CSV table of C-alpha atoms and ligand atoms in Angstrom, one decimal:
chain,number,residue,atom,x,y,z
A,30,MET,CA,-10.2,13.0,-76.5
A,31,GLU,CA,-12.3,15.6,-74.6
A,32,ILE,CA,-13.0,15.4,-70.9
A,33,SER,CA,-15.9,17.4,-69.6
A,34,PHE,CA,-17.0,17.9,-65.9
A,35,TYR,CA,-20.7,18.6,-65.3
A,36,GLY,CA,-20.5,17.9,-61.7
A,37,GLY,CA,-18.2,17.1,-58.7
A,38,ALA,CA,-16.0,20.0,-59.8
A,39,SER,CA,-14.7,21.7,-56.7
A,40,GLU,CA,-17.7,20.1,-54.8
A,41,VAL,CA,-18.8,16.8,-53.3
A,42,GLY,CA,-21.8,15.8,-54.8
A,43,ARG,CA,-23.7,15.4,-58.4
A,44,SER,CA,-20.3,13.7,-59.5
A,45,CYS,CA,-20.5,13.7,-63.6
A,46,VAL,CA,-17.8,13.4,-66.1
A,47,VAL,CA,-18.0,12.7,-69.9
A,48,ILE,CA,-15.3,11.4,-72.0
A,49,ASP,CA,-15.6,11.8,-75.9
A,50,ASP,CA,-13.1,9.8,-77.9
A,51,LYS,CA,-13.7,9.8,-81.5
A,52,ARG,CA,-17.4,9.5,-81.5
A,53,LYS,CA,-17.4,7.0,-78.4
A,54,ARG,CA,-18.7,8.8,-75.4
A,55,TYR,CA,-18.5,7.3,-71.8
A,56,MET,CA,-20.3,9.1,-68.8
A,57,LEU,CA,-18.7,8.5,-65.6
A,58,ASP,CA,-21.0,8.5,-62.7
A,59,CYS,CA,-24.4,10.7,-62.8
A,60,GLY,CA,-25.2,11.8,-59.2
A,61,VAL,CA,-27.3,14.5,-57.3
A,62,LYS,CA,-26.1,17.0,-54.7
A,63,LEU,CA,-28.3,18.2,-51.7
A,64,ASP,CA,-27.2,21.3,-50.0
A,65,SER,CA,-29.7,22.5,-47.0
A,66,GLU,CA,-32.8,22.8,-49.0
A,67,ASP,CA,-32.0,22.4,-52.9
A,68,GLU,CA,-31.1,19.7,-54.8
A,69,HIS,CA,-28.8,20.0,-57.7
A,70,TYR,CA,-28.3,17.8,-60.9
A,71,PRO,CA,-25.3,17.6,-63.2
A,72,ALA,CA,-25.2,20.7,-65.3
A,73,ILE,CA,-25.5,18.7,-68.8
A,74,GLU,CA,-28.1,19.5,-71.2
A,75,ALA,CA,-30.4,16.7,-72.7
A,76,ARG,CA,-28.9,16.8,-76.0
A,77,GLU,CA,-25.6,16.0,-74.7
A,78,ILE,CA,-27.1,13.1,-72.5
A,79,ARG,CA,-28.7,11.6,-75.7
A,80,ARG,CA,-24.9,11.6,-77.4
A,81,VAL,CA,-23.6,9.4,-74.4
A,82,ASN,CA,-23.2,5.6,-75.6
A,83,HIS,CA,-22.2,4.2,-72.3
A,84,ALA,CA,-22.8,5.3,-68.8
A,85,ILE,CA,-20.5,3.8,-66.0
A,86,LEU,CA,-21.5,3.9,-62.2
A,87,SER,CA,-18.6,3.7,-59.8
A,88,HIS,CA,-20.9,2.9,-56.8
A,89,ALA,CA,-24.2,3.2,-55.1
A,90,HIS,CA,-24.0,6.4,-53.3
A,91,LEU,CA,-26.5,8.9,-54.5
A,92,ASP,CA,-23.8,11.6,-55.1
A,93,HIS,CA,-22.7,9.3,-58.0
A,94,SER,CA,-25.8,7.3,-58.8
A,95,GLY,CA,-28.8,9.6,-58.0
A,96,TYR,CA,-29.3,11.0,-61.4
A,97,MET,CA,-28.9,8.0,-63.5
A,98,PRO,CA,-32.3,7.2,-64.0
A,99,GLY,CA,-32.8,10.7,-64.9
A,100,LEU,CA,-30.6,9.9,-67.9
A,101,TYR,CA,-33.5,7.7,-69.1
A,102,ALA,CA,-36.1,10.4,-68.3
A,103,GLU,CA,-34.1,12.6,-70.6
A,104,GLY,CA,-33.9,10.2,-73.5
A,105,TYR,CA,-30.8,8.3,-73.0
A,106,ARG,CA,-30.9,4.7,-74.2
A,107,GLY,CA,-27.6,3.4,-73.8
A,108,ASP,CA,-26.4,0.9,-71.0
A,109,VAL,CA,-24.9,1.4,-67.7
A,110,LEU,CA,-22.1,-0.7,-66.4
A,111,LEU,CA,-21.8,-1.4,-62.8
A,112,THR,CA,-21.0,-4.3,-60.4
A,113,LYS,CA,-23.8,-6.7,-59.0
A,114,PRO,CA,-23.6,-5.3,-55.6
A,115,THR,CA,-24.0,-1.8,-56.7
A,116,ARG,CA,-27.1,-2.7,-58.7
A,117,ASP,CA,-28.5,-4.4,-55.4
A,118,LEU,CA,-27.8,-1.4,-53.5
A,119,ILE,CA,-29.1,1.4,-55.9
A,120,GLN,CA,-32.5,-0.4,-56.1
A,121,LEU,CA,-32.7,0.1,-52.4
A,122,LEU,CA,-31.5,3.8,-52.7
A,123,PHE,CA,-33.8,4.7,-55.7
A,124,ALA,CA,-36.7,3.5,-54.0
A,125,ASP,CA,-36.1,5.3,-50.9
A,126,TYR,CA,-35.3,8.5,-53.0
A,127,LEU,CA,-38.6,8.3,-55.0
A,128,ARG,CA,-40.6,7.8,-51.8
A,129,LEU,CA,-38.8,10.9,-50.2
A,130,ASN,CA,-39.3,13.1,-53.2
A,131,LYS,CA,-42.8,12.1,-54.0
A,132,GLY,CA,-44.1,14.2,-57.0
A,133,VAL,CA,-40.9,16.4,-57.1
A,134,SER,CA,-38.3,13.7,-58.3
A,135,PRO,CA,-36.7,14.5,-61.7
A,136,TYR,CA,-37.6,11.0,-62.8
A,137,LYS,CA,-40.1,8.3,-62.3
A,138,GLU,CA,-40.2,4.5,-61.5
A,139,THR,CA,-40.3,3.7,-65.0
A,140,ASP,CA,-37.0,5.4,-65.5
A,141,VAL,CA,-35.6,3.3,-62.8
A,142,LYS,CA,-36.8,0.2,-64.5
A,143,ARG,CA,-35.5,1.2,-67.8
A,144,MET,CA,-32.3,2.0,-66.3
A,145,LEU,CA,-32.2,-1.4,-64.4
A,146,ALA,CA,-33.1,-3.2,-67.6
A,147,SER,CA,-30.0,-1.6,-69.4
A,148,THR,CA,-27.4,-2.6,-66.7
A,149,LYS,CA,-24.3,-4.7,-67.5
A,150,MET,CA,-22.2,-6.3,-64.7
A,151,PRO,CA,-18.6,-6.9,-65.5
A,152,GLU,CA,-16.5,-8.7,-62.9
A,153,LEU,CA,-13.6,-7.0,-61.3
A,154,GLY,CA,-10.5,-7.2,-63.4
A,155,GLU,CA,-12.5,-8.5,-66.5
A,156,ARG,CA,-12.3,-6.5,-69.7
A,157,HIS,CA,-15.7,-5.4,-71.0
A,158,GLY,CA,-15.1,-3.4,-74.1
A,159,ASP,CA,-12.8,-0.6,-73.2
A,160,VAL,CA,-13.6,-0.8,-69.7
A,161,VAL,CA,-12.0,-2.8,-66.7
A,162,PHE,CA,-13.2,-2.4,-63.1
A,163,HIS,CA,-10.8,-2.4,-60.2
A,164,GLU,CA,-11.7,-2.7,-56.3
A,165,ALA,CA,-11.9,0.8,-54.8
A,166,GLY,CA,-12.2,-0.3,-51.3
A,167,HIS,CA,-14.8,2.5,-50.5
A,168,ILE,CA,-18.1,0.7,-49.9
A,169,LEU,CA,-19.4,-2.9,-51.1
A,170,GLY,CA,-19.2,-3.0,-55.0
A,171,SER,CA,-17.2,0.3,-55.4
A,172,VAL,CA,-14.8,0.3,-58.4
A,173,MET,CA,-12.2,2.5,-59.8
A,174,THR,CA,-12.9,2.5,-63.6
A,175,GLU,CA,-10.0,2.0,-66.3
A,176,LEU,CA,-10.8,3.1,-69.7
A,177,ASN,CA,-8.8,2.1,-72.7
A,178,LEU,CA,-9.2,4.6,-75.3
A,179,SER,CA,-6.9,6.6,-77.6
A,180,LYS,CA,-5.5,7.4,-74.1
A,181,SER,CA,-6.0,5.2,-71.1
A,182,VAL,CA,-7.9,6.8,-68.3
A,183,LEU,CA,-8.3,5.9,-64.7
A,184,TYR,CA,-11.3,7.3,-62.9
A,185,THR,CA,-11.1,6.7,-59.1
A,186,GLY,CA,-14.5,7.4,-58.0
A,187,ASP,CA,-14.6,7.4,-54.3
A,188,VAL,CA,-11.5,5.4,-53.2
A,189,ASN,CA,-10.0,3.9,-50.0
A,190,VAL,CA,-6.7,2.3,-50.3
A,191,ARG,CA,-6.6,0.9,-46.8
A,192,PRO,CA,-8.4,-2.4,-45.9
A,193,SER,CA,-11.5,-1.7,-43.5
A,194,ARG,CA,-13.4,-4.4,-41.4
A,195,LEU,CA,-15.0,-5.5,-44.2
A,196,LEU,CA,-13.4,-4.7,-47.5
A,197,GLU,CA,-10.2,-5.1,-49.1
A,198,GLY,CA,-8.3,-1.6,-50.0
A,199,ALA,CA,-8.4,-0.4,-53.4
A,200,ALA,CA,-6.3,-2.0,-56.1
A,201,ARG,CA,-2.7,-0.8,-56.4
A,202,ASN,CA,-0.6,-0.3,-59.5
A,203,VAL,CA,-3.4,0.2,-62.0
A,204,ASP,CA,-1.7,2.5,-64.6
A,205,ALA,CA,-3.2,5.0,-67.0
A,206,GLU,CA,-2.0,8.3,-68.7
A,207,VAL,CA,-4.9,10.3,-67.5
A,208,LEU,CA,-6.1,10.2,-64.0
A,209,ILE,CA,-9.4,11.6,-62.4
A,210,ILE,CA,-9.1,11.5,-58.8
A,211,GLU,CA,-11.3,12.4,-55.9
A,212,SER,CA,-10.1,14.8,-53.2
A,213,THR,CA,-12.6,14.6,-50.3
A,214,TYR,CA,-9.7,14.6,-47.7
A,215,GLY,CA,-7.2,16.3,-50.0
A,216,ALA,CA,-6.0,19.1,-47.7
A,217,LYS,CA,-2.9,18.7,-45.5
A,218,GLU,CA,-4.7,18.9,-42.2
A,219,ASP,CA,-6.9,15.7,-43.4
A,220,VAL,CA,-4.8,12.9,-42.0
A,221,HIS,CA,-6.7,9.9,-41.0
A,222,VAL,CA,-5.9,8.0,-37.7
A,223,PRO,CA,-5.5,4.3,-38.1
A,224,VAL,CA,-8.6,2.2,-38.0
A,225,LYS,CA,-7.6,0.6,-34.6
A,226,ASP,CA,-7.2,3.9,-32.9
A,227,ALA,CA,-10.6,5.2,-34.4
A,228,SER,CA,-12.3,2.1,-33.2
A,229,ASN,CA,-10.8,2.4,-29.6
A,230,ALA,CA,-11.7,6.0,-29.4
A,231,LEU,CA,-15.4,5.1,-30.5
A,232,ILE,CA,-15.7,2.4,-28.0
A,233,LYS,CA,-14.2,4.7,-25.2
A,234,SER,CA,-16.8,7.5,-26.0
A,235,ILE,CA,-19.6,5.2,-26.0
A,236,ASN,CA,-18.6,3.6,-22.7
A,237,ALA,CA,-18.3,7.1,-21.0
A,238,THR,CA,-21.9,7.9,-22.0
A,239,PHE,CA,-23.2,4.6,-20.6
A,240,ALA,CA,-21.4,5.3,-17.4
A,241,LYS,CA,-23.4,8.6,-17.0
A,242,GLY,CA,-26.6,6.8,-17.9
A,243,GLY,CA,-27.0,8.1,-21.4
A,244,LYS,CA,-27.7,6.6,-24.7
A,245,VAL,CA,-25.7,7.0,-28.1
A,246,ILE,CA,-27.0,7.9,-31.6
A,247,VAL,CA,-24.5,7.2,-34.3
A,248,PRO,CA,-25.9,8.8,-37.5
A,249,THR,CA,-24.5,7.1,-40.6
A,250,PHE,CA,-25.0,6.6,-44.3
A,251,ALA,CA,-26.9,3.4,-44.7
A,252,ILE,CA,-24.2,1.9,-46.9
A,253,GLY,CA,-20.7,1.8,-46.1
A,254,ARG,CA,-19.7,3.4,-42.8
A,255,GLY,CA,-22.7,2.0,-41.2
A,256,GLN,CA,-21.8,-1.6,-41.7
A,257,GLU,CA,-18.2,-0.7,-40.7
A,258,ILE,CA,-19.3,0.8,-37.4
A,259,LEU,CA,-21.9,-2.1,-36.9
A,260,PHE,CA,-19.1,-4.7,-37.2
A,261,THR,CA,-16.7,-2.6,-35.1
A,262,LEU,CA,-19.3,-2.7,-32.2
A,263,GLU,CA,-20.0,-6.3,-32.7
A,264,ASN,CA,-16.3,-7.3,-32.3
A,265,PHE,CA,-15.9,-5.1,-29.2
A,266,LEU,CA,-19.1,-6.5,-27.6
A,267,ARG,CA,-17.7,-9.9,-28.1
A,268,SER,CA,-14.4,-9.1,-26.6
A,269,GLY,CA,-16.3,-7.3,-23.7
A,270,ALA,CA,-14.5,-4.1,-24.2
A,271,LEU,CA,-17.8,-2.4,-25.0
A,272,LYS,CA,-20.4,-2.7,-22.0
A,273,LYS,CA,-23.3,-5.1,-22.9
A,274,THR,CA,-26.0,-3.1,-25.0
A,275,PRO,CA,-28.5,-3.7,-27.8
A,276,ILE,CA,-27.6,-2.1,-30.9
A,277,TYR,CA,-30.6,-0.7,-32.7
A,278,LEU,CA,-30.4,-0.7,-36.5
A,279,ASP,CA,-33.1,1.8,-37.9
A,280,GLY,CA,-33.7,2.9,-41.4
A,281,MET,CA,-32.3,1.5,-44.6
A,282,ILE,CA,-29.2,0.4,-43.0
A,283,THR,CA,-30.9,-3.1,-42.1
A,284,LYS,CA,-31.9,-3.8,-45.7
A,285,ALA,CA,-28.5,-2.6,-47.0
A,286,LEU,CA,-27.0,-5.3,-44.4
A,287,ARG,CA,-28.9,-7.9,-46.0
A,288,ILE,CA,-27.4,-7.0,-49.4
A,289,TYR,CA,-24.0,-7.0,-47.9
A,290,ARG,CA,-24.4,-10.3,-46.5
A,291,HIS,CA,-25.9,-11.6,-49.9
A,292,ASN,CA,-22.9,-10.3,-51.8
A,293,ALA,CA,-20.4,-11.7,-49.4
A,294,ILE,CA,-18.1,-12.6,-52.2
A,295,TYR,CA,-17.2,-8.9,-52.8
A,296,LEU,CA,-16.2,-8.7,-49.0
A,297,LYS,CA,-12.8,-9.6,-47.3
A,298,LYS,CA,-12.0,-13.2,-47.3
A,299,GLU,CA,-11.9,-13.0,-43.4
A,300,VAL,CA,-15.6,-12.1,-43.3
A,301,GLN,CA,-16.5,-14.7,-46.0
A,302,ARG,CA,-14.9,-17.4,-43.7
A,303,ARG,CA,-16.8,-16.1,-40.7
A,304,ILE,CA,-20.1,-16.3,-42.4
A,305,LEU,CA,-19.2,-19.9,-43.8
A,306,THR,CA,-18.5,-21.1,-40.2
A,307,SER,CA,-22.1,-20.0,-39.4
A,308,ASP,CA,-21.7,-19.9,-35.6
A,309,ASP,CA,-19.5,-16.8,-35.8
A,310,ASP,CA,-21.7,-14.9,-38.4
A,311,PRO,CA,-21.2,-11.3,-37.7
A,312,PHE,CA,-24.3,-10.5,-39.6
A,313,LYS,CA,-26.3,-12.5,-37.2
A,314,SER,CA,-25.3,-11.1,-33.9
A,315,GLY,CA,-28.0,-11.4,-30.9
A,316,TYR,CA,-27.0,-7.9,-30.1
A,317,TYR,CA,-28.9,-6.4,-33.1
A,318,MET,CA,-32.3,-4.8,-32.6
A,319,VAL,CA,-34.9,-3.0,-34.6
A,320,PRO,CA,-37.4,-0.5,-33.1
A,321,GLU,CA,-40.8,-1.8,-32.6
A,322,THR,CA,-43.0,1.4,-32.4
A,323,LYS,CA,-43.3,4.0,-34.9
A,324,ASP,CA,-42.3,6.9,-32.5
A,325,ARG,CA,-39.4,4.8,-31.3
A,326,SER,CA,-40.6,5.3,-27.7
A,327,ASP,CA,-39.5,1.6,-27.0
A,328,VAL,CA,-35.9,2.4,-27.8
A,329,ILE,CA,-36.2,5.9,-26.0
A,330,ALA,CA,-37.5,4.1,-22.9
A,331,LEU,CA,-34.4,2.1,-22.6
A,332,GLU,CA,-31.6,2.7,-20.1
A,333,ARG,CA,-28.9,1.9,-22.4
A,334,ALA,CA,-28.6,1.7,-26.2
A,335,VAL,CA,-26.5,2.3,-29.2
A,336,ILE,CA,-28.7,3.6,-32.1
A,337,LEU,CA,-27.3,3.3,-35.6
A,338,THR,CA,-29.6,5.1,-37.9
A,339,THR,CA,-29.7,7.2,-41.2
A,340,SER,CA,-29.1,9.6,-42.5
A,341,GLY,CA,-25.5,10.2,-41.9
A,342,MET,CA,-25.5,14.1,-42.2
A,343,LEU,CA,-28.8,14.5,-40.4
A,344,ASN,CA,-30.6,15.6,-43.6
A,345,GLY,CA,-33.5,13.3,-43.0
A,346,GLY,CA,-34.4,9.6,-41.7
A,347,PRO,CA,-35.2,8.4,-38.5
A,348,VAL,CA,-32.2,10.0,-36.9
A,349,LEU,CA,-34.4,13.2,-36.7
A,350,THR,CA,-37.2,11.3,-34.6
A,351,TYR,CA,-34.3,10.4,-31.9
A,352,LEU,CA,-32.9,13.8,-32.0
A,353,LYS,CA,-36.4,15.5,-31.3
A,354,LYS,CA,-36.6,13.2,-28.2
A,355,MET,CA,-33.1,13.0,-27.1
A,356,ALA,CA,-31.3,16.2,-28.0
A,357,SER,CA,-32.4,18.2,-25.0
A,358,GLU,CA,-30.7,15.6,-22.6
A,359,LYS,CA,-27.2,16.2,-21.5
A,360,LYS,CA,-26.3,12.8,-20.6
A,361,ASN,CA,-26.9,11.6,-24.2
A,362,LYS,CA,-24.5,11.6,-27.1
A,363,ILE,CA,-24.5,11.8,-30.7
A,364,ILE,CA,-21.3,10.4,-32.5
A,365,LEU,CA,-21.0,12.0,-36.0
A,366,VAL,CA,-19.3,9.9,-38.5
A,367,GLY,CA,-17.3,11.1,-41.6
A,368,TYR,CA,-17.7,13.9,-43.7
A,369,GLN,CA,-20.5,16.6,-42.9
A,370,ALA,CA,-21.3,18.6,-45.9
A,371,LYS,CA,-21.9,22.2,-45.8
A,372,GLY,CA,-25.4,23.2,-45.1
A,373,THR,CA,-26.4,20.0,-43.3
A,374,ARG,CA,-27.6,19.6,-39.6
A,375,GLY,CA,-24.4,17.5,-39.0
A,376,ARG,CA,-22.4,20.2,-40.0
A,377,GLU,CA,-24.1,22.8,-37.7
A,378,LEU,CA,-23.9,20.6,-34.7
A,379,LEU,CA,-20.0,20.2,-35.4
A,380,GLU,CA,-19.8,24.2,-35.9
A,381,GLY,CA,-21.3,24.2,-32.1
A,382,ALA,CA,-25.1,25.0,-32.9
A,383,ASP,CA,-27.2,25.0,-29.7
A,384,GLU,CA,-30.2,24.9,-31.5
A,385,ILE,CA,-31.3,22.9,-34.8
A,386,THR,CA,-34.8,23.1,-36.8
A,387,ILE,CA,-36.5,19.7,-37.3
A,388,ASP,CA,-39.7,19.9,-39.2
A,389,ASP,CA,-40.1,23.7,-38.4
A,390,GLN,CA,-39.5,22.8,-34.9
A,391,LYS,CA,-36.6,24.3,-32.8
A,392,VAL,CA,-34.8,21.5,-31.0
A,393,GLN,CA,-32.5,22.5,-28.1
A,394,VAL,CA,-29.1,20.8,-28.3
A,395,ASN,CA,-27.7,19.8,-25.1
A,396,LEU,CA,-26.4,16.4,-25.7
A,397,GLU,CA,-22.8,15.6,-26.1
A,398,ILE,CA,-21.3,15.8,-29.7
A,399,ASP,CA,-18.4,13.7,-30.6
A,400,GLN,CA,-17.0,12.6,-33.8
A,401,ALA,CA,-15.7,9.1,-34.9
A,402,PRO,CA,-13.0,9.4,-37.4
A,403,PHE,CA,-13.9,6.5,-39.5
A,404,SER,CA,-13.6,7.2,-43.2
A,405,ALA,CA,-14.6,5.3,-46.3
A,406,HIS,CA,-11.9,7.6,-48.3
A,407,SER,CA,-8.4,7.9,-48.3
A,408,ASP,CA,-6.6,10.8,-46.9
A,409,TRP,CA,-4.3,12.9,-49.1
A,410,ARG,CA,-1.2,10.9,-48.1
A,411,GLU,CA,-3.0,7.6,-49.2
A,412,LEU,CA,-4.2,9.4,-52.3
A,413,LEU,CA,-0.7,10.3,-53.0
A,414,GLU,CA,0.5,6.8,-52.4
A,415,LEU,CA,-1.9,5.7,-55.2
A,416,VAL,CA,-0.7,8.3,-57.7
A,417,ARG,CA,2.9,7.2,-56.9
A,418,GLY,CA,2.2,3.8,-58.3
A,419,MET,CA,1.3,5.0,-61.8
A,420,ARG,CA,4.3,5.2,-64.4
A,421,LYS,CA,2.6,6.4,-67.4
A,422,LEU,CA,0.9,9.4,-65.9
A,423,LYS,CA,0.6,12.6,-68.1
A,424,LYS,CA,-2.3,14.4,-66.8
A,425,ILE,CA,-4.4,14.6,-63.6
A,426,TYR,CA,-7.7,15.9,-62.9
A,427,VAL,CA,-8.8,16.4,-59.3
A,428,MET,CA,-12.5,16.5,-58.4
A,429,HIS,CA,-15.0,15.4,-55.8
A,430,GLY,CA,-13.6,17.8,-53.0
A,431,GLU,CA,-14.7,21.2,-51.6
A,432,ALA,CA,-12.9,23.8,-53.4
A,433,ASP,CA,-10.0,24.4,-51.0
A,434,LYS,CA,-9.6,20.5,-50.6
A,435,ALA,CA,-9.2,20.2,-54.4
A,436,LYS,CA,-7.0,23.1,-54.8
A,437,GLN,CA,-4.7,21.9,-51.9
A,438,PHE,CA,-4.5,18.4,-53.2
A,439,ALA,CA,-3.7,19.6,-56.6
A,440,ASP,CA,-0.9,21.6,-55.4
A,441,THR,CA,0.5,18.8,-53.5
A,442,LEU,CA,0.4,16.7,-56.8
A,443,SER,CA,2.1,19.6,-58.8
A,444,HIS,CA,4.7,19.8,-56.3
A,445,GLU,CA,5.4,16.0,-56.3
A,446,PHE,CA,4.9,15.2,-59.9
A,447,LYS,CA,6.7,18.0,-61.8
A,448,ARG,CA,6.2,16.6,-65.3
A,449,VAL,CA,2.4,15.8,-65.0
A,450,SER,CA,-0.1,18.6,-65.7
A,451,VAL,CA,-2.6,18.9,-63.0
A,452,GLU,CA,-6.0,20.7,-63.1
A,453,VAL,CA,-8.9,21.6,-61.0
A,454,PRO,CA,-11.6,21.4,-63.4
A,455,LYS,CA,-14.6,24.2,-63.2
A,456,LEU,CA,-18.3,23.0,-63.5
A,457,GLY,CA,-18.9,22.6,-67.0
A,458,GLU,CA,-15.3,22.9,-68.1
A,459,THR,CA,-14.0,20.7,-71.1
A,460,PHE,CA,-10.5,19.7,-71.6
A,461,ARG,CA,-8.8,18.4,-74.6
A,462,VAL,CA,-6.2,15.7,-74.0
B,530,ZN,ZN1,-19.3,7.2,-51.9
B,531,ZN,ZN1,-18.7,10.5,-53.3
């Protein structure tokens, strides 16, 4: 069996792994990577793409899914295995992606259609040929993939073992001989605080800004963290711990929310119950608002508001409109959530920039910058827990992490599992297993 890493090797972005087992070829994820200006695709040649038999998509995020339609543009004619919510969510993401990349995107709408026509949607825990999907706990519809080939393989994709407000944590005790694991928070300093503490800190931070007469911008991924934060706010508004405020939902997050509700069966039992008892439906809170004007002046004019908007790393989206108008005022606050990749405005703010550039315009940054430690990924200790549950393990490949994170996590694993060989693949590297 051969495993090749065409993306996500010592980087976060363009995840793409191909497993070649006696003429059966599986591709695990096929994403894009955006760093500052440039977009990068998996480093795989068209003829290799055409030799793949089945593609598997772990979840909707573009760093895993973004180049899947590109496979069809390059002549791939196999199927794509994914869950139903992932299929719903990628349609939203691809439409947005094509709109933003008009004329420069590596594929067209016809390729997206061709891909959607080739999807197969196994249920979690159900065997589909060589493949079994298991809950990954990362976002709606996210899965870890078990592949039963000449060796058994587990590909975690992005994974979160602990239950969140909306999802059960990742499945435990899935065994395999070969493990391909993410390492976004693989370094020893990456220790997540409990969800309860993160929630309390968020509410405290928002209340403090309200006390000063400011508004709060919370940029998030449209899918995943956005819904977690929203439900946290809703919860604290109901209990009265958060001062009464409208929550503005801007950008794709509103549509994504509908998909979440529509696929409630993939959410936590407790959330399903609340939806069914209708008068307590967390998706239909009276606090949720959408902006009415294109320039968002109706929201800017308000005395108090929490604005939940995309994109999470300030690469684009309505968050930039708000920043242009609100960043110069000291009393306002921006609360960054989760991972901020190198080269993004989010990272610049975290590193203390007092000025950022939006549409060739310099924007003074005076507003307060805070961070909410919500994560849709496990930290290294939780990842280690996941690995400890595996009995047959012989080989581990550490990917989906910046170089130092992947390296540190690999060191941690080698130290703990002396008889397992641990590798940090380089881009384009192939291993014979
Ligand atoms: Zn993800
Ligand atoms: Zn990812």
